[in-house]
Amino acid sequence: MPLHYYTLSHIARDLQNSAGMFLTECFTQERNTLHCVFESGRETRVLEAHLDSRHGAIFLRSEFHRARKNTLDLFPELIGRTLQSATLLLNERVLELHLPPFTLYYIVFAGWNDTIDGASANAVVTQPPENQQQGAETIISAFRNPQQFARTEFRIKAAQHRALRDFASETPLEKAIACCNLLLGSTYTPEVMQRLREATGLEGQETIASVQVQEQMDTIERIARSVREECLGATTFFVVRDKRATPLSKPLFSLIRPTHSVMTIEREYSSASEAIRATVMALHREARFRSLYSAAELQIRTMLAKAERTVQAIGRDTEGTERSKERQLWAELLLSQPNVQQKGVEKLEVENWDGEVITIRLNPALSLRQNADDYFKKASAARETLKKREARREQQERLVQRLEGALTGLRSITTEKDLEKFMTTFSKNAKGSTSGEQSPHDRQQIEKHQKTTRFREFPLDDDHTLYVGKTAADNDELTLHFAKPHDYWFHARGVPGSHAILRAPNKDKKPPKQVLEQAAAIAAYFSKARNAKMSPVAYTQKKYVRKPKGAAVGAVILEREEVVMVRPHVPVGLLGTDAEE
């Protein structure tokens, strides 16, 4: 890995070749990234350090273009100093640059400070104690959290490394190799284990005290040391990847050519810094790709879940079918009565075609024929609503199929460029509705619906329909021109939202409590209170709503109001389209 001990040893070796060069700039222009520029004559070398947990790395490059804006100069005490030497602290991942009288340390692991808990990877500048025989170096400035470290002693919390033979008897062999004083870590231990399997048959789960391990200890140490020597003496450097990896996996830096079959070499370099830089760039590039991929997948899955819920909700609601049949039957039975001109009847008990006695509610102001005509109209309206709902269900089922196909296609994408093309096409197909690519039938139905109403429409029962504005201009149109004085006006209290008008058939009779609460719940749903558990909704008759002169679009004031607390939602199945907008 880019911050492995043996990787840093190669960087220190390369940096030592820059001894005698002057430090001319030290700055940052990205979060947790430090650049130090060394120059001598026409030669320039830039030490770039990424001191973060995700893509940490240190490498040299021959040139770097500093941004014109949003950069910050650091460590002014080092500017103009000569690099005397660059070394790696023994058995520690700490790079030490001597720029007399100061020292610049790069500490690439967390928890390094012996006195400050939780210290993150950092770069610090120190100066020697006044008395060379006593005391520790003092930190005079730091790249990260400078105030926390200023004027504190520079003390590295020494790592405890044991020889392979000194581990507890129950320690698994593979763990002991990774943690022993050979410093192979989890990066190069798999290579050791691959070679051990071929030479001894050991799998790594055997304990240090097991007979198999003890008998092969000399061979184990010899192979582990050979891997260590290959790391230290590497002249070719690799970017590798796990063959078992998915397109969303990460590239890895390696000092040695892997022999185990699960790794594949993507590219070779003659410079450690070039290979590290290539790895870091690939990591950043693929991190961006993973982020975009995850966002695209989330978008499609969210749309899919919504479409599936819509299909299920429409399928569960069978009330509309029964309502249409019932109204049609009532109309036919009323016309079968001997005196269809009779008025003043509030309800009528008649036998249906199966001989069952049923009760039909009537408007006493109308004759039986007029009541029958009214029920015929309601039956026709219910059938029309059913047609719309069925068309909506079919359209959503097609959408589910298209979105499932989109997910399948997304899984085959491995580059950001291909992902961008895929999402551009997907977005174009989805434009205008949540249904992805629309069929001509879908477009025709949507255009027809848009031409017939500027408002969302929700039939709450046979007598009451709620209309909800879609924009601020629609709110004005709905309240000031569409609504009648005795209609009821609704709006979520204290938050922006749509105006809602409940068309009341009887100006002298207040709508039932259930209807008022349904209307209020829908008004709350089409407001900024949509995600609240409960929301207050103000309502009053439209005649008590007025718009002051010069008020903004959609703004009104109420002369009187009532308030009801409701859960913002649209009752399942209402209209089958607007509930999902």
Coordinates of C-alpha atoms in Angstrom, one line a residue:
M1 CA 0.0 0.0 0.0
P2 CA 1.2 3.6 -0.5
L3 CA 1.8 4.2 3.2
H4 CA 3.4 0.8 4.0
Y5 CA 6.7 1.0 5.9
Y6 CA 8.7 -0.5 3.0
T7 CA 7.0 1.9 0.5
L8 CA 8.0 4.8 2.6
S9 CA 11.6 3.5 2.7
H10 CA 11.7 3.8 -1.1
I11 CA 10.3 7.4 -0.9
A12 CA 12.9 8.3 1.7
R13 CA 15.6 6.8 -0.6
D14 CA 14.4 8.8 -3.6
L15 CA 14.0 12.0 -1.5
Q16 CA 17.6 11.6 -0.3
N17 CA 18.6 12.2 -3.9
S18 CA 17.2 15.7 -3.5
A19 CA 19.6 16.6 -0.6
G20 CA 21.1 20.0 -1.2
M21 CA 17.9 21.4 -2.8
F22 CA 16.1 24.4 -1.3
L23 CA 12.5 24.3 0.0
T24 CA 10.9 27.2 -1.8
E25 CA 7.2 26.6 -1.2
C26 CA 5.0 24.7 1.3
F27 CA 1.3 24.9 0.8
T28 CA -2.1 23.2 0.7
Q29 CA -4.9 23.5 -1.7
E30 CA -6.9 20.3 -1.0
R31 CA -8.2 19.0 2.3
N32 CA -5.5 17.0 4.1
T33 CA -3.0 17.3 1.2
L34 CA 0.4 19.0 1.7
H35 CA 2.8 20.1 -1.1
C36 CA 6.5 20.9 -0.5
V37 CA 8.5 22.2 -3.5
F38 CA 12.2 21.7 -3.6
E39 CA 14.3 23.5 -6.2
S40 CA 18.0 23.7 -7.3
G41 CA 18.8 25.5 -10.5
R42 CA 16.4 24.4 -13.1
E43 CA 15.4 21.2 -11.3
T44 CA 12.2 21.1 -9.3
R45 CA 10.8 18.2 -7.2
V46 CA 7.5 18.3 -5.4
L47 CA 6.8 16.1 -2.4
E48 CA 3.0 15.5 -2.3
A49 CA 1.5 14.0 0.9
H50 CA -2.1 12.9 1.2
L51 CA -2.6 12.6 5.0
D52 CA -6.1 11.1 5.1
S53 CA -7.4 7.7 6.1
R54 CA -9.1 6.9 2.7
H55 CA -6.4 7.7 0.1
G56 CA -3.2 8.3 2.2
A57 CA 0.0 8.5 0.2
I58 CA 3.3 10.2 -0.1
F59 CA 5.2 10.5 -3.4
L60 CA 7.5 12.7 -5.5
R61 CA 6.7 14.4 -8.8
S62 CA 8.7 16.5 -11.1
E63 CA 6.2 19.3 -11.5
F64 CA 3.0 20.6 -10.0
H65 CA 0.8 23.6 -11.0
R66 CA -0.4 25.5 -8.0
A67 CA -3.9 26.8 -8.1
R68 CA -4.4 30.6 -8.4
K69 CA -7.0 30.7 -5.7
N70 CA -7.9 28.9 -2.5
T71 CA -4.3 27.9 -1.5
L72 CA -2.7 28.4 1.9
D73 CA 1.0 28.8 2.6
L74 CA 2.4 26.8 5.5
F75 CA 5.5 26.4 7.5
P76 CA 7.1 29.8 6.7
E77 CA 10.1 28.9 9.0
L78 CA 11.1 26.2 6.5
I79 CA 11.1 28.4 3.3
G80 CA 14.6 28.8 2.0
R81 CA 16.0 26.0 4.1
T82 CA 18.3 23.4 2.5
L83 CA 17.3 19.7 2.6
Q84 CA 20.2 18.0 4.4
S85 CA 18.8 14.5 4.5
A86 CA 15.7 12.4 4.3
T87 CA 15.4 9.2 6.4
L88 CA 12.8 6.8 7.7
L89 CA 12.6 6.3 11.5
L90 CA 13.6 2.7 12.3
N91 CA 10.5 0.4 12.3
E92 CA 8.2 3.4 12.3
R93 CA 6.1 4.9 9.5
V94 CA 7.6 8.3 10.1
L95 CA 9.5 10.2 7.3
E96 CA 12.1 12.6 8.6
L97 CA 13.3 15.6 6.6
H98 CA 16.3 17.5 8.1
L99 CA 16.2 21.2 7.1
P100 CA 18.6 22.7 9.7
P101 CA 17.9 23.9 12.3
F102 CA 14.4 22.4 11.8
T103 CA 13.1 18.9 11.1
L104 CA 9.9 18.2 9.1
Y105 CA 8.2 14.9 10.1
Y106 CA 5.5 13.1 8.1
I107 CA 3.6 10.8 10.5
V108 CA 1.3 8.6 8.4
F109 CA -0.6 6.7 11.1
A110 CA -3.2 7.7 13.7
G111 CA -2.5 7.5 17.5
W112 CA 1.2 8.4 17.0
N113 CA 1.6 10.9 19.8
D114 CA 2.7 9.6 23.1
T115 CA 0.9 12.4 25.1
I116 CA -2.1 13.3 23.0
D117 CA -4.7 10.6 22.4
G118 CA -6.3 10.1 19.0
A119 CA -3.7 12.1 17.1
S120 CA -4.4 11.9 13.4
A121 CA -1.8 11.4 10.6
N122 CA 0.1 14.7 10.4
A123 CA 3.1 16.7 9.3
V124 CA 4.9 18.7 12.1
V125 CA 7.9 21.0 12.2
T126 CA 10.2 20.6 15.2
Q127 CA 13.2 22.3 16.6
P128 CA 15.9 20.7 18.8
P129 CA 16.0 21.3 22.6
E130 CA 18.4 24.1 23.8
N131 CA 20.3 21.4 25.7
Q132 CA 21.1 18.7 23.2
Q133 CA 21.7 16.2 26.0
Q134 CA 18.3 16.7 27.6
G135 CA 14.7 16.8 26.6
A136 CA 12.9 16.1 23.3
E137 CA 12.3 18.1 20.2
T138 CA 9.6 20.7 20.4
I139 CA 6.8 21.0 17.9
I140 CA 6.6 24.6 16.6
S141 CA 3.9 24.1 14.0
A142 CA 1.7 21.4 12.6
F143 CA -0.3 20.8 9.3
R144 CA -3.4 19.5 11.1
N145 CA -4.7 20.8 14.4
P146 CA -1.7 23.2 14.8
Q147 CA -3.1 24.8 18.0
Q148 CA -3.3 21.4 19.7
F149 CA 0.4 20.5 19.0
A150 CA 2.1 23.9 19.2
R151 CA 4.9 24.0 21.8
T152 CA 4.4 20.4 22.8
E153 CA 7.1 17.8 22.9
F154 CA 7.5 15.6 19.8
R155 CA 7.2 12.0 21.1
I156 CA 6.4 9.0 18.9
K157 CA 4.5 6.2 20.6
A158 CA 6.8 3.4 19.8
A159 CA 5.3 0.3 18.2
Q160 CA 5.9 -3.0 19.9
H161 CA 7.2 -5.6 17.4
R162 CA 8.0 -9.2 18.4
A163 CA 9.9 -11.9 16.7
L164 CA 7.9 -14.6 15.0
R165 CA 8.8 -17.2 17.6
D166 CA 7.8 -14.9 20.5
F167 CA 4.1 -14.8 19.8
A168 CA 1.6 -16.5 22.2
S169 CA 1.2 -20.2 21.4
E170 CA -2.4 -19.9 20.4
T171 CA -1.7 -17.1 17.8
P172 CA -2.6 -18.2 14.2
L173 CA 0.4 -18.3 12.0
E174 CA -0.9 -15.8 9.4
K175 CA -1.6 -13.2 12.1
A176 CA 1.8 -13.7 13.7
I177 CA 3.5 -13.1 10.3
A178 CA 1.5 -9.9 9.7
C179 CA 2.3 -8.5 13.2
C180 CA 5.9 -9.6 13.7
N181 CA 9.1 -7.5 13.5
L182 CA 9.5 -8.2 9.7
L183 CA 6.8 -5.5 9.3
L184 CA 5.1 -7.2 6.4
G185 CA 1.6 -6.3 7.7
S186 CA -1.6 -7.4 6.0
T187 CA -0.3 -6.1 2.7
Y188 CA 2.5 -8.6 2.0
T189 CA 1.5 -11.5 4.4
P190 CA -0.8 -13.0 1.7
E191 CA 2.2 -13.3 -0.6
V192 CA 4.1 -15.1 2.2
M193 CA 1.2 -17.4 2.8
Q194 CA 0.9 -18.2 -0.9
R195 CA 4.6 -19.3 -1.0
L196 CA 4.3 -21.2 2.2
R197 CA 1.3 -23.2 0.9
E198 CA 3.3 -24.2 -2.2
A199 CA 6.4 -25.1 -0.1
T200 CA 5.0 -26.6 3.1
G201 CA 1.2 -27.0 2.7
L202 CA 0.5 -24.7 5.7
E203 CA -2.7 -22.7 5.4
G204 CA -2.1 -20.0 8.0
Q205 CA -4.8 -20.9 10.5
E206 CA -2.4 -23.2 12.3
T207 CA -1.2 -21.9 15.7
I208 CA 2.4 -20.9 16.4
A209 CA 2.7 -23.8 18.9
S210 CA 1.3 -26.4 16.5
V211 CA 3.6 -29.3 15.5
Q212 CA 3.3 -28.4 11.8
V213 CA 4.4 -24.8 12.4
Q214 CA 7.3 -25.6 14.7
E215 CA 8.6 -28.2 12.3
Q216 CA 8.6 -25.7 9.4
M217 CA 9.6 -22.5 11.4
D218 CA 13.0 -22.2 9.6
T219 CA 11.3 -22.4 6.3
I220 CA 8.6 -19.9 7.4
E221 CA 11.2 -17.3 8.5
R222 CA 13.2 -17.8 5.4
I223 CA 10.3 -17.2 3.0
A224 CA 9.0 -14.2 5.1
R225 CA 12.5 -12.7 5.0
S226 CA 12.8 -13.2 1.3
V227 CA 9.5 -11.3 0.7
R228 CA 10.9 -8.5 3.0
E229 CA 14.1 -8.3 1.0
E230 CA 12.1 -8.2 -2.3
C231 CA 10.2 -5.2 -0.9
L232 CA 13.3 -3.4 0.2
G233 CA 15.2 -4.1 -3.1
A234 CA 12.3 -3.5 -5.5
T235 CA 13.2 -1.8 -8.8
T236 CA 9.9 -2.4 -10.5
F237 CA 6.6 -1.3 -8.9
F238 CA 3.1 -2.4 -9.6
V239 CA -0.6 -1.4 -9.6
V240 CA -2.5 -4.6 -9.0
R241 CA -6.1 -5.6 -8.5
D242 CA -7.9 -8.6 -7.0
K243 CA -9.2 -10.8 -9.9
R244 CA -12.3 -11.6 -7.7
A245 CA -13.1 -7.9 -7.5
T246 CA -16.2 -6.3 -8.9
P247 CA -16.0 -3.2 -11.1
L248 CA -16.4 -1.2 -7.9
S249 CA -13.2 -2.5 -6.3
K250 CA -10.0 -0.6 -5.6
P251 CA -6.6 -0.8 -7.3
L252 CA -3.6 -1.6 -5.0
F253 CA 0.0 -0.5 -5.0
S254 CA 2.6 -3.3 -4.7
L255 CA 6.4 -3.4 -4.3
I256 CA 6.6 -7.0 -5.5
R257 CA 5.2 -9.0 -8.4
P258 CA 2.4 -11.0 -6.8
T259 CA 2.5 -14.8 -7.3
H260 CA -0.8 -15.8 -5.8
S261 CA -3.5 -16.3 -8.4
V262 CA -6.1 -13.9 -7.1
M263 CA -4.1 -10.8 -8.0
T264 CA -3.6 -9.5 -11.5
I265 CA -1.1 -6.8 -12.5
E266 CA -2.7 -3.8 -14.2
R267 CA 0.5 -1.8 -14.9
E268 CA 4.2 -1.7 -14.1
Y269 CA 6.4 1.3 -13.3
S270 CA 10.1 1.9 -12.9
S271 CA 9.5 4.5 -10.2
A272 CA 7.8 4.0 -6.8
S273 CA 6.4 7.6 -6.9
E274 CA 5.0 7.1 -10.4
A275 CA 3.2 3.9 -9.3
I276 CA 1.9 5.5 -6.1
R277 CA 0.6 8.5 -7.9
A278 CA -1.1 6.3 -10.5
T279 CA -2.7 4.3 -7.7
V280 CA -3.9 7.5 -5.9
M281 CA -5.3 8.9 -9.1
A282 CA -7.1 5.7 -9.8
L283 CA -8.5 5.6 -6.3
H284 CA -9.8 9.1 -6.6
R285 CA -11.2 8.4 -10.0
E286 CA -12.9 5.2 -8.9
A287 CA -14.1 6.8 -5.6
R288 CA -15.9 9.4 -7.8
F289 CA -17.3 6.6 -10.0
R290 CA -18.5 4.7 -7.0
S291 CA -20.2 7.8 -5.6
L292 CA -21.9 8.5 -9.0
Y293 CA -22.8 4.8 -9.4
S294 CA -24.4 4.6 -5.9
A295 CA -26.4 7.8 -6.6
A296 CA -27.6 6.4 -9.9
E297 CA -28.5 3.1 -8.4
L298 CA -30.4 4.8 -5.5
Q299 CA -32.3 7.0 -7.9
I300 CA -33.5 4.0 -10.0
R301 CA -34.3 1.9 -6.9
T302 CA -36.3 4.7 -5.4
M303 CA -38.3 5.1 -8.5
L304 CA -38.8 1.4 -8.7
A305 CA -40.0 1.1 -5.1
K306 CA -42.4 4.0 -5.7
A307 CA -43.8 2.4 -8.8
E308 CA -44.3 -0.9 -7.1
R309 CA -46.1 0.8 -4.2
T310 CA -48.4 2.5 -6.6
V311 CA -49.3 -0.8 -8.4
Q312 CA -50.0 -2.4 -5.1
A313 CA -52.1 0.4 -3.8
I314 CA -54.2 0.5 -6.9
G315 CA -54.6 -3.2 -6.9
R316 CA -55.8 -3.2 -3.2
D317 CA -58.5 -0.6 -3.8
T318 CA -61.6 -2.4 -5.1
E319 CA -64.1 0.1 -3.7
G320 CA -64.4 2.1 -6.9
T321 CA -65.6 -1.0 -8.8
E322 CA -68.3 -1.7 -6.3
R323 CA -69.4 1.9 -6.1
S324 CA -69.9 2.1 -9.9
K325 CA -72.0 -1.1 -9.9
E326 CA -74.0 0.0 -6.9
R327 CA -74.9 3.5 -8.3
Q328 CA -75.8 1.9 -11.7
L329 CA -78.1 -0.5 -9.9
W330 CA -79.8 2.2 -7.8
A331 CA -80.5 4.3 -10.9
E332 CA -82.1 1.3 -12.7
L333 CA -84.2 0.4 -9.7
L334 CA -85.5 3.9 -9.3
L335 CA -86.6 4.0 -12.9
S336 CA -88.5 0.7 -12.4
Q337 CA -90.7 2.4 -9.8
P338 CA -94.4 3.1 -10.8
N339 CA -94.3 6.8 -10.0
V340 CA -90.9 8.2 -11.1
Q341 CA -92.1 11.8 -10.7
Q342 CA -92.6 11.4 -7.0
K343 CA -90.7 13.9 -4.8
G344 CA -90.0 14.4 -1.1
V345 CA -88.6 11.0 -0.5
E346 CA -85.4 10.8 1.6
K347 CA -84.9 7.1 1.3
L348 CA -86.6 4.2 -0.5
E349 CA -86.6 0.5 0.3
V350 CA -86.8 -1.6 -2.9
E351 CA -86.0 -5.1 -4.0
N352 CA -83.1 -5.6 -6.2
W353 CA -83.1 -8.0 -9.2
D354 CA -82.2 -10.9 -6.8
G355 CA -85.2 -10.1 -4.5
E356 CA -83.0 -8.6 -1.7
V357 CA -84.4 -5.5 -0.1
I358 CA -82.0 -2.6 -0.2
T359 CA -82.2 1.1 0.9
I360 CA -81.5 3.9 -1.5
R361 CA -80.7 7.4 -0.2
L362 CA -82.5 10.1 -2.1
N363 CA -82.5 13.9 -2.4
P364 CA -86.0 14.8 -1.4
A365 CA -85.9 18.0 -3.5
L366 CA -85.6 15.8 -6.6
S367 CA -88.0 13.3 -8.2
L368 CA -87.2 9.6 -8.4
R369 CA -86.3 10.1 -12.1
Q370 CA -84.0 13.0 -11.3
N371 CA -82.4 11.0 -8.5
A372 CA -81.9 8.2 -11.0
D373 CA -80.3 10.5 -13.5
D374 CA -78.0 11.7 -10.7
Y375 CA -77.0 8.2 -9.9
F376 CA -76.4 7.4 -13.5
K377 CA -74.0 10.3 -13.7
K378 CA -72.2 9.1 -10.6
A379 CA -71.9 5.6 -11.9
S380 CA -70.5 7.0 -15.2
A381 CA -68.0 9.1 -13.2
A382 CA -67.0 6.1 -11.2
R383 CA -66.4 4.1 -14.3
E384 CA -64.3 6.9 -15.8
T385 CA -62.2 7.0 -12.6
L386 CA -61.7 3.2 -12.9
K387 CA -60.5 3.6 -16.4
K388 CA -58.0 6.2 -15.4
R389 CA -56.9 4.0 -12.5
E390 CA -56.5 1.0 -14.7
A391 CA -54.5 3.0 -17.2
R392 CA -52.4 4.3 -14.4
R393 CA -51.8 0.7 -13.1
E394 CA -50.8 -0.6 -16.5
Q395 CA -48.5 2.4 -17.0
Q396 CA -46.8 1.8 -13.6
E397 CA -46.4 -1.9 -14.4
R398 CA -44.6 -1.0 -17.6
L399 CA -42.5 1.4 -15.5
V400 CA -41.5 -1.4 -13.1
Q401 CA -40.3 -3.5 -16.0
R402 CA -38.3 -0.6 -17.5
L403 CA -36.7 0.2 -14.2
E404 CA -35.8 -3.4 -13.5
G405 CA -34.2 -3.5 -16.9
A406 CA -32.3 -0.2 -16.1
L407 CA -30.9 -1.8 -13.0
T408 CA -29.7 -4.8 -15.0
G409 CA -28.0 -2.5 -17.5
L410 CA -26.4 -0.4 -14.7
R411 CA -24.6 -3.4 -13.3
S412 CA -22.6 -3.8 -16.6
I413 CA -21.2 -0.3 -16.4
T414 CA -17.6 0.0 -15.3
T415 CA -16.5 3.5 -16.3
E416 CA -17.6 7.1 -15.4
K417 CA -18.0 7.9 -19.1
D418 CA -20.3 5.0 -19.7
L419 CA -22.2 5.8 -16.6
E420 CA -22.7 9.4 -17.7
K421 CA -24.0 8.3 -21.1
F422 CA -26.3 5.7 -19.4
M423 CA -27.8 8.3 -17.0
T424 CA -28.2 10.9 -19.7
T425 CA -30.3 8.5 -21.7
F426 CA -32.2 7.4 -18.6
S427 CA -32.9 11.0 -17.6
K428 CA -34.2 11.9 -21.1
N429 CA -36.5 8.9 -21.1
A430 CA -37.8 9.7 -17.7
K431 CA -38.3 13.4 -18.4
G432 CA -41.9 14.5 -18.1
S433 CA -43.0 11.7 -15.7
T434 CA -41.7 9.1 -13.3
S435 CA -42.3 6.4 -15.8
G436 CA -39.0 6.4 -17.7
E437 CA -39.6 5.8 -21.4
Q438 CA -43.3 6.6 -22.2
S439 CA -45.5 4.8 -24.7
P440 CA -47.6 6.9 -27.1
H441 CA -50.7 5.8 -25.0
D442 CA -49.0 7.2 -21.8
R443 CA -48.2 10.5 -23.4
Q444 CA -51.7 10.8 -24.8
Q445 CA -53.3 10.2 -21.4
I446 CA -51.0 12.6 -19.6
E447 CA -51.6 15.4 -22.2
K448 CA -55.4 14.8 -22.0
H449 CA -55.3 15.1 -18.2
Q450 CA -53.2 18.2 -18.3
K451 CA -55.6 19.9 -20.7
T452 CA -58.7 19.2 -18.6
T453 CA -57.5 20.4 -15.2
R454 CA -54.9 22.8 -13.7
F455 CA -55.5 21.3 -10.3
R456 CA -55.1 17.9 -8.6
E457 CA -58.5 16.4 -8.1
F458 CA -59.6 14.0 -5.4
P459 CA -63.2 12.6 -5.2
L460 CA -63.6 12.0 -1.5
D461 CA -67.1 10.5 -1.8
D462 CA -70.1 10.8 -4.0
D463 CA -70.8 14.4 -3.0
H464 CA -67.5 15.9 -2.2
T465 CA -64.5 16.5 -4.4
L466 CA -61.2 18.2 -3.3
Y467 CA -59.2 20.3 -5.7
V468 CA -55.5 21.1 -4.9
G469 CA -53.3 23.8 -6.5
K470 CA -50.0 22.8 -8.1
T471 CA -48.3 26.2 -8.2
A472 CA -48.6 29.6 -6.6
A473 CA -50.4 30.9 -9.6
D474 CA -52.7 27.9 -9.6
N475 CA -53.4 28.6 -5.9
D476 CA -54.7 32.1 -6.8
E477 CA -56.8 30.7 -9.6
L478 CA -58.2 28.0 -7.4
T479 CA -59.1 30.2 -4.5
L480 CA -60.0 33.5 -6.2
H481 CA -61.8 32.3 -9.3
F482 CA -62.6 28.6 -9.2
A483 CA -64.0 28.3 -5.6
K484 CA -67.5 29.3 -4.7
P485 CA -68.3 31.3 -1.6
H486 CA -69.7 28.3 0.3
D487 CA -66.8 25.9 -0.7
Y488 CA -64.3 25.1 2.0
W489 CA -60.7 26.3 1.8
F490 CA -57.8 24.3 3.4
H491 CA -54.1 25.1 4.0
A492 CA -51.4 23.6 6.2
R493 CA -50.9 26.0 9.1
G494 CA -47.6 27.9 9.4
V495 CA -45.8 26.3 6.4
P496 CA -45.8 26.9 2.6
G497 CA -48.1 24.6 0.7
S498 CA -50.9 24.3 -1.8
H499 CA -54.4 25.8 -1.4
A500 CA -57.1 23.1 -1.4
I501 CA -60.8 23.7 -2.1
L502 CA -63.5 21.2 -1.0
R503 CA -66.5 21.6 -3.3
A504 CA -69.6 21.5 -1.0
P505 CA -72.9 20.4 -2.7
N506 CA -75.0 22.0 0.1
K507 CA -74.1 25.5 1.1
D508 CA -76.2 25.3 4.3
K509 CA -74.8 22.0 5.5
K510 CA -71.2 21.5 6.8
P511 CA -69.4 18.5 5.2
P512 CA -69.1 15.4 7.5
K513 CA -66.2 15.3 9.9
Q514 CA -64.5 12.4 8.0
V515 CA -64.6 14.4 4.8
L516 CA -63.1 17.5 6.4
E517 CA -60.3 15.4 8.0
Q518 CA -59.5 13.7 4.6
A519 CA -59.4 17.0 2.9
A520 CA -57.1 18.4 5.6
A521 CA -54.8 15.4 5.4
I522 CA -54.4 15.9 1.7
A523 CA -53.7 19.6 2.1
A524 CA -51.0 18.8 4.7
Y525 CA -49.5 16.3 2.3
F526 CA -49.1 18.9 -0.4
S527 CA -47.1 21.2 1.9
K528 CA -43.8 21.5 3.6
A529 CA -45.3 19.5 6.5
R530 CA -45.6 16.4 4.3
N531 CA -43.1 14.4 6.4
A532 CA -44.4 15.5 9.8
K533 CA -46.2 12.9 12.0
M534 CA -49.0 15.3 12.7
S535 CA -49.8 18.8 11.2
P536 CA -52.3 21.5 12.0
V537 CA -54.4 22.5 9.0
A538 CA -56.6 25.7 8.9
Y539 CA -59.9 25.6 7.1
T540 CA -62.8 27.9 6.5
Q541 CA -65.4 28.7 3.9
K542 CA -64.0 30.5 0.9
K543 CA -66.1 33.6 1.6
Y544 CA -63.8 34.3 4.6
V545 CA -60.6 34.2 2.5
R546 CA -59.4 37.3 0.8
K547 CA -56.3 38.6 -1.0
P548 CA -54.9 41.9 0.2
K549 CA -54.0 44.5 -2.5
G550 CA -50.4 44.0 -3.6
A551 CA -50.0 40.6 -1.9
A552 CA -47.6 38.1 -3.4
V553 CA -48.9 35.4 -5.8
G554 CA -50.6 32.7 -3.7
A555 CA -50.8 34.8 -0.5
V556 CA -54.2 35.3 1.2
I557 CA -55.5 36.2 4.7
L558 CA -58.3 34.6 6.6
E559 CA -61.1 36.5 8.4
R560 CA -62.0 33.4 10.5
E561 CA -60.7 29.8 10.6
E562 CA -60.9 26.4 12.3
V563 CA -57.9 24.1 12.9
V564 CA -57.7 20.4 12.8
M565 CA -54.7 18.1 13.5
V566 CA -54.1 15.4 10.9
R567 CA -51.5 13.0 9.6
P568 CA -50.3 14.3 6.2
H569 CA -51.3 11.6 3.7
V570 CA -53.4 10.9 0.6
P571 CA -56.0 8.1 1.2
V572 CA -55.1 5.1 -0.8
G573 CA -56.6 4.9 -4.2
L574 CA -57.9 8.4 -4.6
L575 CA -57.9 9.1 -8.3
G576 CA -55.0 6.7 -8.8
T577 CA -52.7 9.4 -10.2
D578 CA -52.5 12.6 -8.2
A579 CA -51.8 10.7 -5.0
E580 CA -48.4 9.8 -6.3
E581 CA -47.4 13.2 -7.8

